[in-house]
């Protein structure tokens, strides 16, 4: 968590956007606008999903892609950054290896995964982010073939899938399997949206190849907006073996390297003696009194915040230092408050981040400032939510949620 508090804002946003892109592409290859290809027959969603799971594995995918990122308004940027503003490029995927290249006038951004680790290069900032993926497994390289039986492959039956869908419908609106075509391939598309308070999230869509079972579309929409906030598009796609040389790329020489810690079961938990590991994330303390007694500063956690009741108070371990996580409301429409002791160096780094642009001609992104009870904070307003950070009396506050800018500011001022 130290990285989140000390990294320059543009680099932090690039890392987050890049990771979102990497994870999304790892599970959903991007899409093109509907073309004139074949359209599959109508099927129930459970059957369409079951067919996708039983499809024969493919050797690999190569594609021309366009990545759209409308999370942050373009007026906030100077210059171009392919990770934060979107770009066109190329994608290669084979097994658990993935390479995504986004092209721009400032150089190509690369996102590379090998199933166990990843690296993301941001040419605009001359920075490379490295880390390990949480789901890394030495046995994750196996595929289930159509000839495998459901029991042997652990494949859910149609009835089991339908049972899960029925349960999901109690919490979300779910479309059926909508037939269509993407990049000349027959596809099914499913759309999901929150049934109850989803904050600023409107819906998400996923489309997959009806024959091969390969995801071909992934898009996220903000509430009351028909234009995707995040979207991948494939303008040309081919299935088949991908040469190993297409994955043999290395980070740009001379780039600053930032290591991103990934949560793991062993790192985040306690050992058999009950002691915390050095890089643990969450300590075993819950409730106002228990958490407040562990902090070196006075915990601020009112019973309600902007009409949302306090839901939980938990102790966090941030690089060995206790911090508090307070949640208000439930679901996507809730608000999270993080409080931690703020060193002079961290406060200085925050002020430097808010000062914005660079003088070397590189693209920059500057956060607007906001006054919080006399303290100068920084604010990130996106299509899916708002983050407000500020320091007061040696304590750093982070207020975030899938809520409008005014609501996040009001919550910050109520602390």
Short mmCIF file of C-alpha atoms in Angstrom, two decimals:
data_model
loop_
_atom_site.label_atom_id
_atom_site.label_comp_id
_atom_site.label_asym_id
_atom_site.label_seq_id
_atom_site.Cartn_x
_atom_site.Cartn_y
_atom_site.Cartn_z
CA UNK A 1 0.00 0.00 0.00
CA UNK A 2 3.01 2.31 0.33
CA UNK A 3 3.13 2.56 -3.44
CA UNK A 4 -0.45 3.87 -3.50
CA UNK A 5 0.45 6.70 -1.13
CA UNK A 6 3.82 7.73 -2.60
CA UNK A 7 3.63 7.14 -6.36
CA UNK A 8 3.04 10.18 -8.61
CA UNK A 9 -0.59 10.31 -9.66
CA UNK A 10 0.03 9.81 -13.37
CA UNK A 11 2.08 6.68 -12.71
CA UNK A 12 -0.46 5.34 -10.23
CA UNK A 13 -3.30 5.85 -12.69
CA UNK A 14 -1.26 4.26 -15.47
CA UNK A 15 -0.61 1.23 -13.30
CA UNK A 16 -4.26 0.88 -12.35
CA UNK A 17 -5.48 1.35 -15.91
CA UNK A 18 -2.86 -1.03 -17.21
CA UNK A 19 -3.70 -3.70 -14.69
CA UNK A 20 -7.39 -3.39 -15.45
CA UNK A 21 -6.55 -3.77 -19.13
CA UNK A 22 -4.29 -6.74 -18.50
CA UNK A 23 -6.79 -8.60 -16.34
CA UNK A 24 -9.71 -7.82 -18.64
CA UNK A 25 -7.85 -8.91 -21.75
CA UNK A 26 -6.59 -12.03 -20.00
CA UNK A 27 -10.18 -13.15 -19.61
CA UNK A 28 -11.90 -11.31 -22.43
CA UNK A 29 -10.36 -10.51 -25.79
CA UNK A 30 -11.69 -7.29 -27.16
CA UNK A 31 -14.26 -6.78 -29.83
CA UNK A 32 -15.12 -5.08 -33.04
CA UNK A 33 -18.40 -3.52 -34.07
CA UNK A 34 -20.91 -6.00 -35.42
CA UNK A 35 -20.05 -7.03 -38.94
CA UNK A 36 -21.63 -9.26 -41.55
CA UNK A 37 -20.44 -12.62 -40.29
CA UNK A 38 -22.53 -15.68 -39.36
CA UNK A 39 -24.97 -15.45 -36.45
CA UNK A 40 -25.58 -18.44 -34.14
CA UNK A 41 -29.04 -19.76 -33.38
CA UNK A 42 -30.93 -18.64 -30.28
CA UNK A 43 -30.05 -20.63 -27.17
CA UNK A 44 -30.78 -20.33 -23.47
CA UNK A 45 -27.94 -18.62 -21.62
CA UNK A 46 -27.08 -21.73 -19.60
CA UNK A 47 -26.78 -23.81 -22.78
CA UNK A 48 -24.70 -21.16 -24.57
CA UNK A 49 -22.32 -20.94 -21.61
CA UNK A 50 -22.06 -24.71 -21.33
CA UNK A 51 -21.21 -24.98 -25.03
CA UNK A 52 -18.49 -22.36 -24.58
CA UNK A 53 -16.96 -24.29 -21.69
CA UNK A 54 -16.93 -27.50 -23.74
CA UNK A 55 -15.38 -25.94 -26.84
CA UNK A 56 -12.03 -27.27 -27.98
CA UNK A 57 -9.08 -25.14 -26.86
CA UNK A 58 -7.31 -23.02 -29.45
CA UNK A 59 -3.57 -22.75 -29.94
CA UNK A 60 -3.53 -18.99 -29.86
CA UNK A 61 -4.97 -15.68 -30.99
CA UNK A 62 -3.53 -12.73 -32.90
CA UNK A 63 -5.57 -9.57 -33.33
CA UNK A 64 -5.57 -5.90 -34.22
CA UNK A 65 -7.29 -4.05 -31.41
CA UNK A 66 -8.53 -0.68 -30.27
CA UNK A 67 -8.65 0.12 -26.57
CA UNK A 68 -10.97 2.91 -25.43
CA UNK A 69 -10.59 4.48 -21.99
CA UNK A 70 -13.13 7.18 -21.10
CA UNK A 71 -12.70 6.98 -17.34
CA UNK A 72 -11.14 10.42 -17.14
CA UNK A 73 -12.05 13.39 -19.33
CA UNK A 74 -9.51 14.27 -22.03
CA UNK A 75 -9.45 17.90 -20.84
CA UNK A 76 -7.46 16.72 -17.81
CA UNK A 77 -4.51 15.62 -19.94
CA UNK A 78 -1.64 17.35 -21.65
CA UNK A 79 -0.11 15.20 -24.37
CA UNK A 80 -1.10 11.58 -24.95
CA UNK A 81 -0.89 8.47 -22.79
CA UNK A 82 -2.11 5.21 -24.42
CA UNK A 83 -2.88 3.56 -21.08
CA UNK A 84 -4.99 6.41 -19.75
CA UNK A 85 -6.53 7.70 -22.97
CA UNK A 86 -6.77 4.58 -25.11
CA UNK A 87 -5.08 3.67 -28.38
CA UNK A 88 -5.02 1.10 -31.16
CA UNK A 89 -2.53 -1.72 -31.29
CA UNK A 90 -1.97 -5.47 -31.41
CA UNK A 91 -2.73 -8.42 -29.19
CA UNK A 92 -1.17 -11.88 -28.98
CA UNK A 93 -2.34 -14.64 -26.65
CA UNK A 94 -1.36 -18.29 -26.33
CA UNK A 95 -2.11 -20.44 -23.30
CA UNK A 96 -1.42 -18.20 -20.33
CA UNK A 97 0.89 -15.87 -22.21
CA UNK A 98 -0.41 -12.49 -23.24
CA UNK A 99 1.09 -9.49 -24.94
CA UNK A 100 -0.84 -6.30 -25.57
CA UNK A 101 0.74 -3.42 -27.46
CA UNK A 102 -0.85 0.04 -27.51
CA UNK A 103 0.67 2.48 -29.96
CA UNK A 104 1.07 6.24 -29.55
CA UNK A 105 3.24 9.10 -30.74
CA UNK A 106 5.16 8.93 -27.46
CA UNK A 107 6.04 5.27 -27.90
CA UNK A 108 4.26 1.95 -27.53
CA UNK A 109 2.86 0.83 -24.19
CA UNK A 110 3.30 -2.89 -23.55
CA UNK A 111 1.39 -5.20 -21.22
CA UNK A 112 3.02 -8.63 -20.96
CA UNK A 113 1.91 -11.61 -18.84
CA UNK A 114 3.41 -15.09 -18.71
CA UNK A 115 0.89 -16.65 -16.33
CA UNK A 116 2.97 -15.97 -13.22
CA UNK A 117 4.21 -12.42 -13.57
CA UNK A 118 3.50 -9.28 -15.56
CA UNK A 119 5.16 -6.07 -16.60
CA UNK A 120 3.62 -2.90 -17.97
CA UNK A 121 5.60 -0.21 -19.72
CA UNK A 122 4.34 3.36 -19.77
CA UNK A 123 6.35 5.24 -22.41
CA UNK A 124 4.82 8.55 -21.45
CA UNK A 125 6.41 8.32 -17.99
CA UNK A 126 9.47 6.17 -18.91
CA UNK A 127 8.30 3.76 -16.23
CA UNK A 128 7.90 -0.03 -16.06
CA UNK A 129 5.58 -1.64 -13.50
CA UNK A 130 6.36 -5.24 -12.51
CA UNK A 131 4.57 -7.75 -10.31
CA UNK A 132 3.20 -11.25 -9.90
CA UNK A 133 -0.37 -12.29 -10.66
CA UNK A 134 -2.46 -13.49 -7.69
CA UNK A 135 -3.81 -16.51 -9.54
CA UNK A 136 -0.39 -17.87 -10.60
CA UNK A 137 -0.35 -21.67 -10.44
CA UNK A 138 2.10 -24.21 -11.72
CA UNK A 139 -0.74 -26.45 -12.79
CA UNK A 140 -2.84 -23.78 -14.54
CA UNK A 141 -1.57 -24.59 -18.01
CA UNK A 142 -4.04 -27.40 -18.68
CA UNK A 143 -7.08 -27.10 -20.90
CA UNK A 144 -10.34 -29.02 -20.96
CA UNK A 145 -11.14 -30.60 -24.33
CA UNK A 146 -14.54 -31.26 -25.76
CA UNK A 147 -13.87 -34.99 -25.49
CA UNK A 148 -13.35 -34.73 -21.71
CA UNK A 149 -16.28 -35.78 -19.55
CA UNK A 150 -17.90 -33.28 -17.25
CA UNK A 151 -16.92 -35.22 -14.13
CA UNK A 152 -13.29 -35.68 -15.20
CA UNK A 153 -12.85 -32.05 -16.18
CA UNK A 154 -14.88 -30.63 -13.30
CA UNK A 155 -17.21 -29.06 -15.86
CA UNK A 156 -20.53 -27.81 -14.50
CA UNK A 157 -23.66 -29.23 -16.08
CA UNK A 158 -26.33 -27.12 -17.77
CA UNK A 159 -28.53 -27.57 -14.71
CA UNK A 160 -25.75 -26.35 -12.41
CA UNK A 161 -25.12 -23.31 -14.59
CA UNK A 162 -28.84 -22.54 -14.65
CA UNK A 163 -28.96 -22.79 -10.85
CA UNK A 164 -26.16 -20.26 -10.57
CA UNK A 165 -27.90 -17.94 -13.06
CA UNK A 166 -31.13 -18.16 -11.07
CA UNK A 167 -29.25 -17.19 -7.90
CA UNK A 168 -27.47 -14.34 -9.69
CA UNK A 169 -30.74 -12.91 -11.00
CA UNK A 170 -31.73 -12.25 -7.38
CA UNK A 171 -28.92 -9.68 -7.20
CA UNK A 172 -28.47 -8.45 -10.78
CA UNK A 173 -30.32 -7.92 -14.04
CA UNK A 174 -29.10 -10.46 -16.57
CA UNK A 175 -29.88 -10.70 -20.25
CA UNK A 176 -30.15 -13.93 -22.16
CA UNK A 177 -27.58 -15.09 -24.71
CA UNK A 178 -27.98 -12.50 -27.50
CA UNK A 179 -26.88 -13.87 -30.91
CA UNK A 180 -24.69 -11.66 -33.08
CA UNK A 181 -21.39 -11.50 -34.92
CA UNK A 182 -18.12 -9.80 -34.06
CA UNK A 183 -15.16 -9.50 -36.42
CA UNK A 184 -16.76 -12.10 -38.67
CA UNK A 185 -17.25 -14.63 -35.84
CA UNK A 186 -20.63 -15.89 -34.55
CA UNK A 187 -21.09 -14.69 -30.98
CA UNK A 188 -23.33 -14.64 -27.96
CA UNK A 189 -23.48 -11.52 -25.80
CA UNK A 190 -24.65 -11.25 -22.21
CA UNK A 191 -25.34 -7.99 -20.38
CA UNK A 192 -25.36 -7.65 -16.59
CA UNK A 193 -26.35 -4.66 -14.47
CA UNK A 194 -26.90 -4.10 -10.73
CA UNK A 195 -30.43 -4.85 -9.57
CA UNK A 196 -30.06 -2.59 -6.54
CA UNK A 197 -27.86 0.45 -5.86
CA UNK A 198 -24.91 0.09 -8.22
CA UNK A 199 -23.45 3.51 -7.67
CA UNK A 200 -22.26 5.00 -10.96
CA UNK A 201 -21.89 1.60 -12.60
CA UNK A 202 -24.46 1.03 -15.31
CA UNK A 203 -23.68 -2.36 -16.76
CA UNK A 204 -21.06 -4.65 -18.25
CA UNK A 205 -21.18 -6.68 -21.43
CA UNK A 206 -19.30 -9.79 -22.45
CA UNK A 207 -19.42 -11.55 -25.81
CA UNK A 208 -17.78 -14.80 -26.80
CA UNK A 209 -17.22 -16.87 -29.91
CA UNK A 210 -20.17 -19.25 -30.14
CA UNK A 211 -18.02 -21.95 -31.76
CA UNK A 212 -14.66 -21.66 -30.03
CA UNK A 213 -15.83 -20.37 -26.64
CA UNK A 214 -13.24 -17.57 -26.71
CA UNK A 215 -14.41 -14.27 -25.13
CA UNK A 216 -14.53 -11.62 -27.86
CA UNK A 217 -16.01 -8.58 -26.20
CA UNK A 218 -15.66 -6.78 -22.91
CA UNK A 219 -17.16 -3.36 -22.13
CA UNK A 220 -18.15 -1.41 -19.03
CA UNK A 221 -20.83 1.30 -19.07
CA UNK A 222 -21.51 4.09 -16.61
CA UNK A 223 -25.05 4.67 -15.39
CA UNK A 224 -27.32 6.40 -17.93
CA UNK A 225 -24.62 6.36 -20.60
CA UNK A 226 -24.78 4.29 -23.78
CA UNK A 227 -21.10 4.87 -24.60
CA UNK A 228 -18.67 2.43 -22.94
CA UNK A 229 -16.31 3.80 -20.32
CA UNK A 230 -13.84 0.98 -20.99
CA UNK A 231 -13.88 -1.09 -24.14
CA UNK A 232 -11.68 -3.33 -26.24
CA UNK A 233 -12.31 -3.75 -29.94
CA UNK A 234 -10.86 -6.20 -32.39
CA UNK A 235 -10.71 -5.03 -35.99
CA UNK A 236 -9.01 -8.19 -37.27
CA UNK A 237 -8.61 -11.56 -35.57
CA UNK A 238 -7.03 -14.91 -36.45
CA UNK A 239 -6.87 -18.17 -34.52
CA UNK A 240 -3.85 -20.43 -34.57
CA UNK A 241 -0.34 -20.92 -33.26
CA UNK A 242 1.48 -17.78 -32.16
CA UNK A 243 5.29 -17.80 -32.60
CA UNK A 244 7.18 -17.66 -29.31
CA UNK A 245 9.12 -14.72 -30.70
CA UNK A 246 5.97 -12.59 -30.52
CA UNK A 247 6.15 -12.83 -26.73
CA UNK A 248 9.90 -12.38 -26.41
CA UNK A 249 9.94 -8.68 -25.66
CA UNK A 250 11.76 -6.94 -22.83
CA UNK A 251 11.02 -3.72 -20.95
CA UNK A 252 12.56 -0.56 -22.43
CA UNK A 253 16.12 0.02 -21.27
CA UNK A 254 16.57 2.99 -18.96
CA UNK A 255 13.00 2.98 -17.64
CA UNK A 256 12.31 3.47 -13.96
CA UNK A 257 11.08 0.18 -12.46
CA UNK A 258 8.22 0.17 -9.94
CA UNK A 259 7.32 -3.12 -8.23
CA UNK A 260 3.64 -3.63 -7.49
CA UNK A 261 2.95 -6.00 -4.62
CA UNK A 262 0.18 -8.52 -5.24
CA UNK A 263 -1.93 -9.90 -2.39
CA UNK A 264 -1.33 -13.53 -1.52
CA UNK A 265 -2.75 -15.91 1.01
CA UNK A 266 0.52 -16.34 2.83
CA UNK A 267 1.55 -12.71 2.76
CA UNK A 268 -1.79 -11.38 3.88
CA UNK A 269 -2.56 -13.85 6.61
CA UNK A 270 -1.24 -14.99 9.93
CA UNK A 271 0.93 -18.04 10.50
CA UNK A 272 0.05 -20.81 12.93
CA UNK A 273 1.34 -18.73 15.85
CA UNK A 274 -1.08 -15.92 15.04
CA UNK A 275 1.70 -13.47 14.17
CA UNK A 276 1.33 -11.14 11.24
CA UNK A 277 3.58 -11.46 8.23
CA UNK A 278 5.69 -8.44 7.34
CA UNK A 279 3.61 -7.36 4.35
CA UNK A 280 0.17 -8.32 5.69
CA UNK A 281 -2.77 -6.25 4.52
CA UNK A 282 -5.50 -6.76 7.09
CA UNK A 283 -4.97 -7.27 10.79
CA UNK A 284 -7.35 -9.24 12.99
CA UNK A 285 -9.25 -6.37 14.57
CA UNK A 286 -12.77 -5.24 13.80
CA UNK A 287 -15.16 -2.73 15.32
CA UNK A 288 -14.64 0.89 16.33
CA UNK A 289 -13.17 0.30 19.79
CA UNK A 290 -10.85 -2.54 18.77
CA UNK A 291 -9.46 -0.66 15.79
CA UNK A 292 -9.16 2.70 17.57
CA UNK A 293 -7.04 1.09 20.32
CA UNK A 294 -4.48 -0.05 17.72
CA UNK A 295 -3.97 3.32 16.03
CA UNK A 296 -1.43 6.02 16.84
CA UNK A 297 -3.96 8.70 15.90
CA UNK A 298 -7.58 9.43 16.76
CA UNK A 299 -9.95 7.44 14.58
CA UNK A 300 -12.61 9.52 12.80
CA UNK A 301 -15.59 7.29 12.04
CA UNK A 302 -18.99 8.93 12.55
CA UNK A 303 -22.04 6.71 12.82
CA UNK A 304 -23.36 8.01 9.50
CA UNK A 305 -21.72 9.70 6.55
CA UNK A 306 -23.80 11.58 3.95
CA UNK A 307 -26.85 9.65 5.18
CA UNK A 308 -25.09 6.29 4.83
CA UNK A 309 -24.85 4.19 8.02
CA UNK A 310 -21.44 2.98 9.13
CA UNK A 311 -21.19 -0.66 8.07
CA UNK A 312 -17.78 -1.84 9.27
CA UNK A 313 -14.50 -0.74 10.82
CA UNK A 314 -11.40 -2.87 10.18
CA UNK A 315 -7.70 -2.60 10.93
CA UNK A 316 -5.31 -2.46 7.99
CA UNK A 317 -1.59 -3.14 7.95
CA UNK A 318 0.08 -0.73 5.53
CA UNK A 319 3.77 -1.55 5.25
CA UNK A 320 3.87 -2.48 8.91
CA UNK A 321 1.90 0.54 10.12
CA UNK A 322 -1.68 0.27 11.43
CA UNK A 323 -4.41 2.05 9.48
CA UNK A 324 -8.20 2.01 9.51
CA UNK A 325 -10.69 0.98 6.84
CA UNK A 326 -14.21 2.28 7.45
CA UNK A 327 -17.12 1.46 5.14
CA UNK A 328 -20.47 3.21 4.86
CA UNK A 329 -23.54 1.74 3.20
CA UNK A 330 -23.43 -1.52 1.29
CA UNK A 331 -22.92 -2.52 -2.31
CA UNK A 332 -21.44 -0.45 -5.08
CA UNK A 333 -23.17 2.70 -3.88
CA UNK A 334 -21.25 2.70 -0.59
CA UNK A 335 -18.30 4.83 0.48
CA UNK A 336 -14.92 3.69 1.80
CA UNK A 337 -12.69 5.77 4.07
CA UNK A 338 -9.03 4.88 4.70
CA UNK A 339 -7.16 6.64 7.50
CA UNK A 340 -3.43 6.31 8.20
CA UNK A 341 -0.65 8.21 9.91
CA UNK A 342 0.96 10.55 7.38
CA UNK A 343 4.69 11.19 7.44
CA UNK A 344 6.20 14.49 6.33
CA UNK A 345 7.67 12.77 3.26
CA UNK A 346 4.28 11.37 2.24
CA UNK A 347 2.61 14.75 2.68
CA UNK A 348 5.32 16.34 0.54
CA UNK A 349 4.86 13.68 -2.15
CA UNK A 350 1.12 14.37 -2.18
CA UNK A 351 1.69 18.08 -2.70
CA UNK A 352 4.13 17.37 -5.53
CA UNK A 353 1.59 15.10 -7.20
CA UNK A 354 -1.09 17.76 -7.17
CA UNK A 355 1.19 20.32 -8.78
CA UNK A 356 0.64 18.60 -12.08
CA UNK A 357 2.60 18.99 -15.28
CA UNK A 358 6.17 18.18 -16.14
CA UNK A 359 8.65 20.49 -17.77
CA UNK A 360 10.28 17.89 -20.03
CA UNK A 361 7.61 17.87 -22.71
CA UNK A 362 6.17 14.54 -21.55
CA UNK A 363 2.41 14.05 -21.13
CA UNK A 364 1.11 14.94 -17.71
CA UNK A 365 -2.05 14.59 -15.71
CA UNK A 366 -2.87 16.92 -12.90
CA UNK A 367 -5.46 16.36 -10.19
CA UNK A 368 -7.79 19.23 -9.30
CA UNK A 369 -7.46 20.50 -5.75
CA UNK A 370 -10.34 20.75 -3.34
CA UNK A 371 -10.68 22.48 0.04
CA UNK A 372 -11.62 20.16 2.91
CA UNK A 373 -12.16 22.17 6.10
CA UNK A 374 -9.14 24.35 5.37
CA UNK A 375 -6.95 21.49 4.14
CA UNK A 376 -6.01 21.31 0.47
CA UNK A 377 -6.88 17.91 -0.95
CA UNK A 378 -6.71 16.26 -4.34
CA UNK A 379 -9.68 14.88 -6.25
CA UNK A 380 -10.00 12.31 -9.00
CA UNK A 381 -13.43 12.38 -10.62
CA UNK A 382 -14.12 9.53 -13.06
CA UNK A 383 -17.13 8.17 -14.89
CA UNK A 384 -17.36 5.28 -12.42
CA UNK A 385 -16.50 6.97 -9.15
CA UNK A 386 -14.62 9.62 -7.21
CA UNK A 387 -11.53 9.63 -4.98
CA UNK A 388 -10.69 12.46 -2.60
CA UNK A 389 -7.45 12.55 -0.57
CA UNK A 390 -6.39 15.07 2.04
CA UNK A 391 -4.15 15.37 5.09
CA UNK A 392 -5.13 16.79 8.45
CA UNK A 393 -3.14 16.93 11.68
CA UNK A 394 -0.71 14.25 10.56
CA UNK A 395 -3.40 11.86 9.31
CA UNK A 396 -3.99 11.00 5.68
CA UNK A 397 -7.59 10.46 4.59
CA UNK A 398 -8.73 8.72 1.40
CA UNK A 399 -12.44 8.82 0.56
CA UNK A 400 -13.58 6.76 -2.41
CA UNK A 401 -16.71 5.29 -3.85
CA UNK A 402 -18.80 4.82 -6.95
CA UNK A 403 -20.51 8.12 -6.19
CA UNK A 404 -20.70 11.55 -7.85
CA UNK A 405 -18.07 14.19 -7.14
CA UNK A 406 -20.38 16.21 -4.87
CA UNK A 407 -21.15 13.18 -2.68
CA UNK A 408 -17.47 12.30 -2.24
CA UNK A 409 -16.61 15.89 -1.34
CA UNK A 410 -19.48 16.06 1.13
CA UNK A 411 -18.32 12.82 2.76
CA UNK A 412 -14.75 14.15 3.05
CA UNK A 413 -15.94 17.38 4.65
CA UNK A 414 -18.09 15.44 7.13
CA UNK A 415 -15.06 13.66 8.60
#
